[in-house]
PDB file of C-alpha atoms and ligand atoms in Angstrom:
ATOM      1  CA  MET A   1      30.154 -88.280   1.039  1.00  0.00           C
ATOM      2  CA  ARG A   2      30.181 -90.297  -2.377  1.00  0.00           C
ATOM      3  CA  ALA A   3      28.167 -92.932  -3.902  1.00  0.00           C
ATOM      4  CA  HIS A   4      28.668 -96.008  -5.982  1.00  0.00           C
ATOM      5  CA  LEU A   5      25.763 -97.368  -8.082  1.00  0.00           C
ATOM      6  CA  VAL A   6      26.645-100.671  -8.988  1.00  0.00           C
ATOM      7  CA  GLY A   7      24.932-102.960 -11.542  1.00  0.00           C
ATOM      8  CA  ILE A   8      24.713-106.600 -10.066  1.00  0.00           C
ATOM      9  CA  GLY A   9      23.205-108.369 -13.091  1.00  0.00           C
ATOM     10  CA  GLY A  10      20.360-110.636 -12.796  1.00  0.00           C
ATOM     11  CA  GLY A  11      20.887-112.137  -9.119  1.00  0.00           C
ATOM     12  CA  HIS A  12      23.150-114.659  -9.791  1.00  0.00           C
ATOM     13  CA  PRO A  13      26.429-114.190  -7.945  1.00  0.00           C
ATOM     14  CA  ASP A  14      28.549-115.177 -10.839  1.00  0.00           C
ATOM     15  CA  GLN A  15      26.855-112.560 -13.048  1.00  0.00           C
ATOM     16  CA  ILE A  16      28.442-109.503 -11.619  1.00  0.00           C
ATOM     17  CA  THR A  17      31.649-107.963 -13.344  1.00  0.00           C
ATOM     18  CA  VAL A  18      35.287-107.753 -11.799  1.00  0.00           C
ATOM     19  CA  GLN A  19      34.882-104.141 -11.967  1.00  0.00           C
ATOM     20  CA  ALA A  20      31.351-104.218  -9.626  1.00  0.00           C
ATOM     21  CA  VAL A  21      33.030-106.436  -7.120  1.00  0.00           C
ATOM     22  CA  ALA A  22      35.672-103.783  -6.749  1.00  0.00           C
ATOM     23  CA  LYS A  23      33.401-100.818  -6.381  1.00  0.00           C
ATOM     24  CA  LEU A  24      31.367-103.090  -3.783  1.00  0.00           C
ATOM     25  CA  ARG A  25      34.482-103.949  -1.649  1.00  0.00           C
ATOM     26  CA  GLU A  26      34.829 -99.911  -1.331  1.00  0.00           C
ATOM     27  CA  VAL A  27      31.699 -99.352   0.046  1.00  0.00           C
ATOM     28  CA  ASP A  28      31.033 -98.621   3.882  1.00  0.00           C
ATOM     29  CA  VAL A  29      27.163 -98.617   3.928  1.00  0.00           C
ATOM     30  CA  PHE A  30      24.853-100.200   1.338  1.00  0.00           C
ATOM     31  CA  LEU A  31      21.332 -98.662   1.203  1.00  0.00           C
ATOM     32  CA  VAL A  32      18.838-100.991  -0.160  1.00  0.00           C
ATOM     33  CA  ALA A  33      15.039-100.468  -1.076  1.00  0.00           C
ATOM     34  CA  ASP A  34      12.789-102.547   1.275  1.00  0.00           C
ATOM     35  CA  LYS A  35      10.081-103.470  -0.931  1.00  0.00           C
ATOM     36  CA  GLY A  36       8.310-105.975   1.745  1.00  0.00           C
ATOM     37  CA  SER A  37       8.075-109.710   1.476  1.00  0.00           C
ATOM     38  CA  SER A  38       6.906-110.417  -1.713  1.00  0.00           C
ATOM     39  CA  VAL A  39      10.146-110.386  -3.032  1.00  0.00           C
ATOM     40  CA  GLY A  40      12.054-112.274  -0.258  1.00  0.00           C
ATOM     41  CA  ASP A  41      13.913-114.527  -3.170  1.00  0.00           C
ATOM     42  CA  LEU A  42      15.345-111.344  -4.353  1.00  0.00           C
ATOM     43  CA  ALA A  43      16.445-109.785  -1.241  1.00  0.00           C
ATOM     44  CA  GLN A  44      18.038-113.453  -0.709  1.00  0.00           C
ATOM     45  CA  ALA A  45      19.952-113.291  -3.875  1.00  0.00           C
ATOM     46  CA  ARG A  46      21.290-109.562  -2.923  1.00  0.00           C
ATOM     47  CA  ALA A  47      22.449-110.933   0.324  1.00  0.00           C
ATOM     48  CA  GLU A  48      24.323-113.720  -1.551  1.00  0.00           C
ATOM     49  CA  ILE A  49      25.853-111.455  -3.822  1.00  0.00           C
ATOM     50  CA  LEU A  50      27.381-109.524  -0.870  1.00  0.00           C
ATOM     51  CA  ARG A  51      28.285-112.822   1.175  1.00  0.00           C
ATOM     52  CA  ARG A  52      30.086-113.921  -1.647  1.00  0.00           C
ATOM     53  CA  HIS A  53      31.934-110.739  -3.057  1.00  0.00           C
ATOM     54  CA  VAL A  54      32.336-108.672   0.157  1.00  0.00           C
ATOM     55  CA  PRO A  55      34.638-109.924   3.019  1.00  0.00           C
ATOM     56  CA  GLY A  56      33.392-109.275   6.366  1.00  0.00           C
ATOM     57  CA  GLU A  57      29.719-108.301   7.437  1.00  0.00           C
ATOM     58  CA  PRO A  58      29.109-105.146   5.130  1.00  0.00           C
ATOM     59  CA  THR A  59      26.525-102.766   6.810  1.00  0.00           C
ATOM     60  CA  VAL A  60      23.318-102.799   5.152  1.00  0.00           C
ATOM     61  CA  ILE A  61      20.383-100.077   5.721  1.00  0.00           C
ATOM     62  CA  GLN A  62      16.945-101.431   4.446  1.00  0.00           C
ATOM     63  CA  VAL A  63      15.033 -98.181   3.551  1.00  0.00           C
ATOM     64  CA  PRO A  64      11.339 -98.615   3.280  1.00  0.00           C
ATOM     65  CA  ASP A  65      10.166 -98.135  -0.102  1.00  0.00           C
ATOM     66  CA  PRO A  66       7.433 -95.439  -0.432  1.00  0.00           C
ATOM     67  CA  GLU A  67       4.357 -96.600  -1.831  1.00  0.00           C
ATOM     68  CA  ARG A  68       3.844 -95.389  -5.688  1.00  0.00           C
ATOM     69  CA  ASP A  69       0.644 -93.928  -6.695  1.00  0.00           C
ATOM     70  CA  ARG A  70      -0.844 -96.623  -9.293  1.00  0.00           C
ATOM     71  CA  LYS A  71      -3.982 -95.095  -9.790  1.00  0.00           C
ATOM     72  CA  PRO A  72      -4.842 -94.056 -13.491  1.00  0.00           C
ATOM     73  CA  GLY A  73      -3.730 -90.548 -14.304  1.00  0.00           C
ATOM     74  CA  ASP A  74      -0.415 -88.875 -15.300  1.00  0.00           C
ATOM     75  CA  TYR A  75       1.904 -91.985 -15.226  1.00  0.00           C
ATOM     76  CA  GLY A  76       5.113 -89.502 -15.722  1.00  0.00           C
ATOM     77  CA  THR A  77       3.973 -87.142 -12.777  1.00  0.00           C
ATOM     78  CA  ALA A  78       3.366 -90.320 -10.250  1.00  0.00           C
ATOM     79  CA  VAL A  79       6.779 -91.688 -11.116  1.00  0.00           C
ATOM     80  CA  LEU A  80       8.665 -88.227 -10.669  1.00  0.00           C
ATOM     81  CA  ASP A  81       6.695 -87.889  -7.317  1.00  0.00           C
ATOM     82  CA  TRP A  82       7.825 -91.496  -6.217  1.00  0.00           C
ATOM     83  CA  HIS A  83      11.256 -90.653  -7.214  1.00  0.00           C
ATOM     84  CA  ASP A  84      11.320 -87.491  -4.908  1.00  0.00           C
ATOM     85  CA  ALA A  85       9.687 -89.487  -2.156  1.00  0.00           C
ATOM     86  CA  ARG A  86      12.627 -92.075  -2.580  1.00  0.00           C
ATOM     87  CA  ALA A  87      15.342 -89.476  -2.264  1.00  0.00           C
ATOM     88  CA  ARG A  88      13.710 -87.849   0.825  1.00  0.00           C
ATOM     89  CA  ALA A  89      13.857 -91.403   2.372  1.00  0.00           C
ATOM     90  CA  TYR A  90      17.249 -91.742   1.496  1.00  0.00           C
ATOM     91  CA  GLU A  91      18.079 -88.331   2.800  1.00  0.00           C
ATOM     92  CA  GLU A  92      16.779 -89.312   6.017  1.00  0.00           C
ATOM     93  CA  VAL A  93      19.247 -91.952   6.393  1.00  0.00           C
ATOM     94  CA  LEU A  94      22.388 -90.345   5.125  1.00  0.00           C
ATOM     95  CA  ALA A  95      21.837 -87.508   7.385  1.00  0.00           C
ATOM     96  CA  GLN A  96      22.632 -90.271  10.166  1.00  0.00           C
ATOM     97  CA  LEU A  97      25.886 -91.157   8.593  1.00  0.00           C
ATOM     98  CA  ASP A  98      29.605 -90.105   8.861  1.00  0.00           C
ATOM     99  CA  PRO A  99      29.673 -87.545   5.985  1.00  0.00           C
ATOM    100  CA  SER A 100      33.000 -89.474   4.766  1.00  0.00           C
ATOM    101  CA  SER A 101      31.228 -92.620   4.226  1.00  0.00           C
ATOM    102  CA  THR A 102      30.932 -94.424   0.776  1.00  0.00           C
ATOM    103  CA  ILE A 103      27.503 -95.398   0.029  1.00  0.00           C
ATOM    104  CA  GLY A 104      26.652 -97.994  -2.167  1.00  0.00           C
ATOM    105  CA  PHE A 105      23.336 -98.955  -4.303  1.00  0.00           C
ATOM    106  CA  LEU A 106      22.981-102.199  -5.457  1.00  0.00           C
ATOM    107  CA  VAL A 107      20.915-102.113  -9.010  1.00  0.00           C
ATOM    108  CA  TRP A 108      19.457-105.091 -10.763  1.00  0.00           C
ATOM    109  CA  GLY A 109      20.826-105.664 -14.244  1.00  0.00           C
ATOM    110  CA  ASP A 110      22.211-102.467 -15.665  1.00  0.00           C
ATOM    111  CA  PRO A 111      21.575 -99.078 -13.883  1.00  0.00           C
ATOM    112  CA  ALA A 112      21.076 -97.332 -17.293  1.00  0.00           C
ATOM    113  CA  LEU A 113      18.038 -99.568 -18.259  1.00  0.00           C
ATOM    114  CA  TYR A 114      14.352 -98.772 -16.904  1.00  0.00           C
ATOM    115  CA  ASP A 115      15.809 -98.332 -13.213  1.00  0.00           C
ATOM    116  CA  SER A 116      15.281 -95.157 -11.064  1.00  0.00           C
ATOM    117  CA  THR A 117      18.345 -95.432  -8.907  1.00  0.00           C
ATOM    118  CA  ILE A 118      20.253 -92.899 -11.215  1.00  0.00           C
ATOM    119  CA  ARG A 119      17.430 -90.349 -11.054  1.00  0.00           C
ATOM    120  CA  VAL A 120      17.009 -90.933  -7.298  1.00  0.00           C
ATOM    121  CA  VAL A 121      20.558 -90.360  -6.442  1.00  0.00           C
ATOM    122  CA  GLU A 122      20.723 -87.155  -8.507  1.00  0.00           C
ATOM    123  CA  ARG A 123      18.391 -85.606  -6.326  1.00  0.00           C
ATOM    124  CA  LEU A 124      20.490 -86.165  -3.255  1.00  0.00           C
ATOM    125  CA  GLY A 125      23.277 -83.857  -4.491  1.00  0.00           C
ATOM    126  CA  ILE A 126      26.331 -86.071  -3.645  1.00  0.00           C
ATOM    127  CA  ASP A 127      29.046 -87.142  -5.917  1.00  0.00           C
ATOM    128  CA  PHE A 128      28.333 -90.811  -7.307  1.00  0.00           C
ATOM    129  CA  ASP A 129      29.602 -92.847 -10.122  1.00  0.00           C
ATOM    130  CA  VAL A 130      27.833 -96.110 -12.127  1.00  0.00           C
ATOM    131  CA  THR A 131      29.379 -99.367 -12.744  1.00  0.00           C
ATOM    132  CA  PRO A 132      27.417-100.958 -15.561  1.00  0.00           C
ATOM    133  CA  GLY A 133      25.809-104.278 -15.069  1.00  0.00           C
ATOM    134  CA  ILE A 134      24.726-107.282 -17.126  1.00  0.00           C
ATOM    135  CA  SER A 135      21.102-106.403 -18.311  1.00  0.00           C
ATOM    136  CA  SER A 136      18.059-108.508 -18.612  1.00  0.00           C
ATOM    137  CA  VAL A 137      18.246-107.737 -22.344  1.00  0.00           C
ATOM    138  CA  SER A 138      21.611-109.197 -22.636  1.00  0.00           C
ATOM    139  CA  MET A 139      20.787-112.351 -20.544  1.00  0.00           C
ATOM    140  CA  LEU A 140      17.598-112.940 -22.884  1.00  0.00           C
ATOM    141  CA  ALA A 141      19.823-112.655 -25.964  1.00  0.00           C
ATOM    142  CA  ALA A 142      22.300-115.157 -24.534  1.00  0.00           C
ATOM    143  CA  ALA A 143      19.906-117.561 -23.257  1.00  0.00           C
ATOM    144  CA  HIS A 144      18.228-118.018 -26.636  1.00  0.00           C
ATOM    145  CA  ARG A 145      21.824-117.397 -28.585  1.00  0.00           C
ATOM    146  CA  LEU A 146      20.187-114.565 -30.199  1.00  0.00           C
ATOM    147  CA  VAL A 147      21.606-111.433 -32.139  1.00  0.00           C
ATOM    148  CA  LEU A 148      18.920-108.706 -31.098  1.00  0.00           C
ATOM    149  CA  ASN A 149      18.823-106.936 -34.184  1.00  0.00           C
ATOM    150  CA  ARG A 150      18.679-108.074 -37.962  1.00  0.00           C
ATOM    151  CA  ILE A 151      21.561-107.411 -40.025  1.00  0.00           C
ATOM    152  CA  GLY A 152      22.316-103.455 -39.994  1.00  0.00           C
ATOM    153  CA  GLY A 153      18.784-103.019 -38.331  1.00  0.00           C
ATOM    154  CA  PRO A 154      17.619-101.125 -35.381  1.00  0.00           C
ATOM    155  CA  ILE A 155      16.068-102.665 -32.154  1.00  0.00           C
ATOM    156  CA  VAL A 156      13.313-100.929 -29.812  1.00  0.00           C
ATOM    157  CA  ILE A 157      13.636-101.601 -26.300  1.00  0.00           C
ATOM    158  CA  THR A 158      10.271-100.624 -24.701  1.00  0.00           C
ATOM    159  CA  THR A 159       7.717-101.248 -21.893  1.00  0.00           C
ATOM    160  CA  GLY A 160       4.392-103.316 -21.783  1.00  0.00           C
ATOM    161  CA  ARG A 161       2.744-100.129 -21.378  1.00  0.00           C
ATOM    162  CA  ALA A 162       4.252 -98.497 -24.580  1.00  0.00           C
ATOM    163  CA  LEU A 163       4.223-101.612 -26.804  1.00  0.00           C
ATOM    164  CA  LEU A 164       1.089-101.327 -28.915  1.00  0.00           C
ATOM    165  CA  ASP A 165       1.951 -97.577 -29.902  1.00  0.00           C
ATOM    166  CA  ASP A 166       5.706 -98.647 -30.715  1.00  0.00           C
ATOM    167  CA  VAL A 167       4.268-101.365 -32.903  1.00  0.00           C
ATOM    168  CA  ASN A 168       1.666 -99.022 -34.469  1.00  0.00           C
ATOM    169  CA  ALA A 169       4.210 -96.747 -35.339  1.00  0.00           C
ATOM    170  CA  GLY A 170       6.165 -99.233 -37.048  1.00  0.00           C
ATOM    171  CA  ALA A 171       8.245-101.062 -34.679  1.00  0.00           C
ATOM    172  CA  ASP A 172       9.009-104.642 -36.082  1.00  0.00           C
ATOM    173  CA  ASN A 173      11.808-105.905 -33.849  1.00  0.00           C
ATOM    174  CA  VAL A 174      11.251-105.120 -30.221  1.00  0.00           C
ATOM    175  CA  VAL A 175      12.364-106.093 -26.811  1.00  0.00           C
ATOM    176  CA  VAL A 176       9.708-105.626 -23.978  1.00  0.00           C
ATOM    177  CA  MET A 177      10.306-105.113 -20.479  1.00  0.00           C
ATOM    178  CA  LEU A 178       8.067-104.328 -17.284  1.00  0.00           C
ATOM    179  CA  ASP A 179       5.146-106.036 -18.914  1.00  0.00           C
ATOM    180  CA  GLY A 180       3.071-107.412 -16.055  1.00  0.00           C
ATOM    181  CA  HIS A 181       0.069-108.272 -18.487  1.00  0.00           C
ATOM    182  CA  LEU A 182       1.746-109.954 -21.399  1.00  0.00           C
ATOM    183  CA  THR A 183       0.773-107.250 -23.525  1.00  0.00           C
ATOM    184  CA  CYS A 184       1.999-109.126 -26.573  1.00  0.00           C
ATOM    185  CA  ARG A 185      -1.347-111.157 -26.216  1.00  0.00           C
ATOM    186  CA  SER A 186      -3.104-108.208 -28.205  1.00  0.00           C
ATOM    187  CA  LEU A 187      -0.931-109.270 -31.383  1.00  0.00           C
ATOM    188  CA  VAL A 188      -1.959-113.080 -31.123  1.00  0.00           C
ATOM    189  CA  GLY A 189      -3.925-114.124 -34.285  1.00  0.00           C
ATOM    190  CA  ASP A 190      -2.384-112.022 -37.311  1.00  0.00           C
ATOM    191  CA  GLY A 191       0.164-114.938 -37.692  1.00  0.00           C
ATOM    192  CA  ARG A 192       3.194-112.593 -38.196  1.00  0.00           C
ATOM    193  CA  TRP A 193       4.931-112.380 -34.995  1.00  0.00           C
ATOM    194  CA  SER A 194       7.656-114.447 -33.495  1.00  0.00           C
ATOM    195  CA  ILE A 195       8.480-114.348 -29.665  1.00  0.00           C
ATOM    196  CA  HIS A 196      11.559-115.113 -27.785  1.00  0.00           C
ATOM    197  CA  TRP A 197      10.675-115.119 -23.942  1.00  0.00           C
ATOM    198  CA  GLY A 198      12.588-115.378 -20.822  1.00  0.00           C
ATOM    199  CA  ALA A 199      11.430-115.440 -17.016  1.00  0.00           C
ATOM    200  CA  ASN A 200      13.724-115.235 -14.163  1.00  0.00           C
ATOM    201  CA  LEU A 201      16.776-115.240 -16.442  1.00  0.00           C
ATOM    202  CA  GLY A 202      19.961-116.008 -14.758  1.00  0.00           C
ATOM    203  CA  THR A 203      18.499-117.662 -11.794  1.00  0.00           C
ATOM    204  CA  ASP A 204      17.968-121.277 -11.325  1.00  0.00           C
ATOM    205  CA  ASP A 205      14.322-121.060 -12.214  1.00  0.00           C
ATOM    206  CA  GLU A 206      15.158-119.325 -15.478  1.00  0.00           C
ATOM    207  CA  GLN A 207      12.188-120.380 -18.265  1.00  0.00           C
ATOM    208  CA  LEU A 208      12.504-119.735 -21.809  1.00  0.00           C
ATOM    209  CA  VAL A 209      10.035-120.171 -24.563  1.00  0.00           C
ATOM    210  CA  ALA A 210      10.493-119.586 -28.291  1.00  0.00           C
ATOM    211  CA  GLY A 211       8.376-119.913 -31.373  1.00  0.00           C
ATOM    212  CA  PRO A 212       5.444-118.247 -33.525  1.00  0.00           C
ATOM    213  CA  LEU A 213       3.615-116.181 -31.078  1.00  0.00           C
ATOM    214  CA  ASP A 214       0.324-117.503 -32.078  1.00  0.00           C
ATOM    215  CA  ASP A 215       1.547-120.977 -30.860  1.00  0.00           C
ATOM    216  CA  CYS A 216       3.760-120.182 -27.972  1.00  0.00           C
ATOM    217  CA  ILE A 217       1.233-117.551 -26.093  1.00  0.00           C
ATOM    218  CA  GLY A 218      -0.590-120.405 -24.176  1.00  0.00           C
ATOM    219  CA  GLU A 219       2.674-121.818 -22.560  1.00  0.00           C
ATOM    220  CA  ILE A 220       4.063-118.400 -21.954  1.00  0.00           C
ATOM    221  CA  GLU A 221       1.173-117.742 -19.793  1.00  0.00           C
ATOM    222  CA  GLN A 222       1.086-120.917 -18.009  1.00  0.00           C
ATOM    223  CA  VAL A 223       4.861-120.824 -17.290  1.00  0.00           C
ATOM    224  CA  ARG A 224       4.522-117.423 -16.047  1.00  0.00           C
ATOM    225  CA  ALA A 225       1.699-118.311 -13.696  1.00  0.00           C
ATOM    226  CA  GLN A 226       3.440-121.215 -12.311  1.00  0.00           C
ATOM    227  CA  LEU A 227       6.514-119.111 -11.497  1.00  0.00           C
ATOM    228  CA  LYS A 228       4.328-116.513 -10.054  1.00  0.00           C
ATOM    229  CA  ALA A 229       2.680-119.098  -7.594  1.00  0.00           C
ATOM    230  CA  GLU A 230       6.089-120.538  -6.525  1.00  0.00           C
ATOM    231  CA  HIS A 231       7.949-117.611  -5.732  1.00  0.00           C
ATOM    232  CA  GLY A 232       5.472-114.773  -5.286  1.00  0.00           C
ATOM    233  CA  TRP A 233       6.983-112.685  -8.328  1.00  0.00           C
ATOM    234  CA  VAL A 234       8.106-113.310 -12.037  1.00  0.00           C
ATOM    235  CA  MET A 235      10.138-110.901 -14.004  1.00  0.00           C
ATOM    236  CA  ASP A 236      10.130-111.657 -17.798  1.00  0.00           C
ATOM    237  CA  THR A 237      11.630-110.127 -20.824  1.00  0.00           C
ATOM    238  CA  TYR A 238      11.003-110.958 -24.449  1.00  0.00           C
ATOM    239  CA  LEU A 239      11.968-110.222 -28.104  1.00  0.00           C
ATOM    240  CA  LEU A 240       8.894-109.719 -30.575  1.00  0.00           C
ATOM    241  CA  ARG A 241      10.026-109.806 -34.040  1.00  0.00           C
ATOM    242  CA  ARG A 242       7.585-109.861 -37.154  1.00  0.00           C
TER     243      ARG A 242
HETATM  244  C1  SAM B 301      12.729-102.080 -13.371  1.00  0.00           C
HETATM  245  S1  SAM B 301      13.173-103.075 -14.876  1.00  0.00           S
HETATM  246  C2  SAM B 301      14.986-103.393 -14.434  1.00  0.00           C
HETATM  247  C3  SAM B 301      15.855-103.734 -15.688  1.00  0.00           C
HETATM  248  C4  SAM B 301      17.135-103.718 -15.351  1.00  0.00           C
HETATM  249  N1  SAM B 301      17.807-102.483 -14.875  1.00  0.00           N
HETATM  250  C5  SAM B 301      18.005-104.296 -16.404  1.00  0.00           C
HETATM  251  O1  SAM B 301      18.999-103.927 -16.733  1.00  0.00           O
HETATM  252  O2  SAM B 301      17.626-105.653 -16.656  1.00  0.00           O
HETATM  253  C6  SAM B 301      12.733-104.565 -14.301  1.00  0.00           C
HETATM  254  C7  SAM B 301      12.248-105.244 -15.766  1.00  0.00           C
HETATM  255  O3  SAM B 301      13.364-105.983 -16.053  1.00  0.00           O
HETATM  256  C8  SAM B 301      13.256-107.241 -16.516  1.00  0.00           C
HETATM  257  N2  SAM B 301      14.088-108.233 -15.851  1.00  0.00           N
HETATM  258  C9  SAM B 301      14.734-107.702 -14.714  1.00  0.00           C
HETATM  259  N3  SAM B 301      15.405-109.018 -14.208  1.00  0.00           N
HETATM  260  C10 SAM B 301      15.147-110.122 -14.938  1.00  0.00           C
HETATM  261  C11 SAM B 301      15.332-111.382 -15.135  1.00  0.00           C
HETATM  262  N4  SAM B 301      16.165-112.051 -14.085  1.00  0.00           N
HETATM  263  N5  SAM B 301      14.813-112.251 -15.944  1.00  0.00           N
HETATM  264  C12 SAM B 301      13.859-111.748 -17.165  1.00  0.00           C
HETATM  265  N6  SAM B 301      13.567-110.303 -16.905  1.00  0.00           N
HETATM  266  C13 SAM B 301      13.953-109.703 -16.071  1.00  0.00           C
HETATM  267  C14 SAM B 301      11.555-107.489 -16.558  1.00  0.00           C
HETATM  268  O4  SAM B 301      11.315-107.152 -17.803  1.00  0.00           O
HETATM  269  C15 SAM B 301      11.302-106.485 -15.352  1.00  0.00           C
HETATM  270  O5  SAM B 301       9.917-106.203 -15.531  1.00  0.00           O
END
């Protein structure tokens, strides 16, 4: 048994590489984490990618995603426990399959960036390869026609959870992901930050806002709330620059 972990970009069927399509076509069985009805549009986007790029009726097995402990406490331990639980759920399914099968995992964006699939599949003890995908960071930069780094300078990619610590440590050119609370609100008021924000990038509902953080934050909050009300979910990424 072997697995292909395939980066599928932001969900638009055109935003997948030729190499990724070739890998998808080698797969016998796709395993997808079933995250419930709150992500209906995302499940549809994934189905559309398979419909467009894989001939016939590919076999897709939905694996119920284990609950993650979101109570305050040791975040790192909670995430590792969740990876173990996910691996156990996949193992149960793999035990029912022909041992010569090629398994496929569809990964949003790029598997190397803030995604657990590589860590979970490592726990399964099967041979696997990884095909890169277009990440939300690349989509954000392209949508705003941005170069992410200043000339010769560094760029920090971080999460909403870690943003303020990174800024306090001196980061001044920062891409922020996984920030359901718009942590950048804490930086409003000192007049020194600009923001390039993008939500649901690569989809028909893509939204972009850019300018001084102090001026833009109200519009970002409003657009974010509207997307969430319309779709039940919103995914956003932003560049903050001082
Ligand atoms: C679990 S991470 C997955 C990142 C993914 N592996 C990648 O390469 O973009 C989820 C975060 O990615 C960002 N993201 C994913 N898809 C996005 C999209 N279509 N538009 C904007 N941000 C997106 C958001 O910051 C979201 O909280």
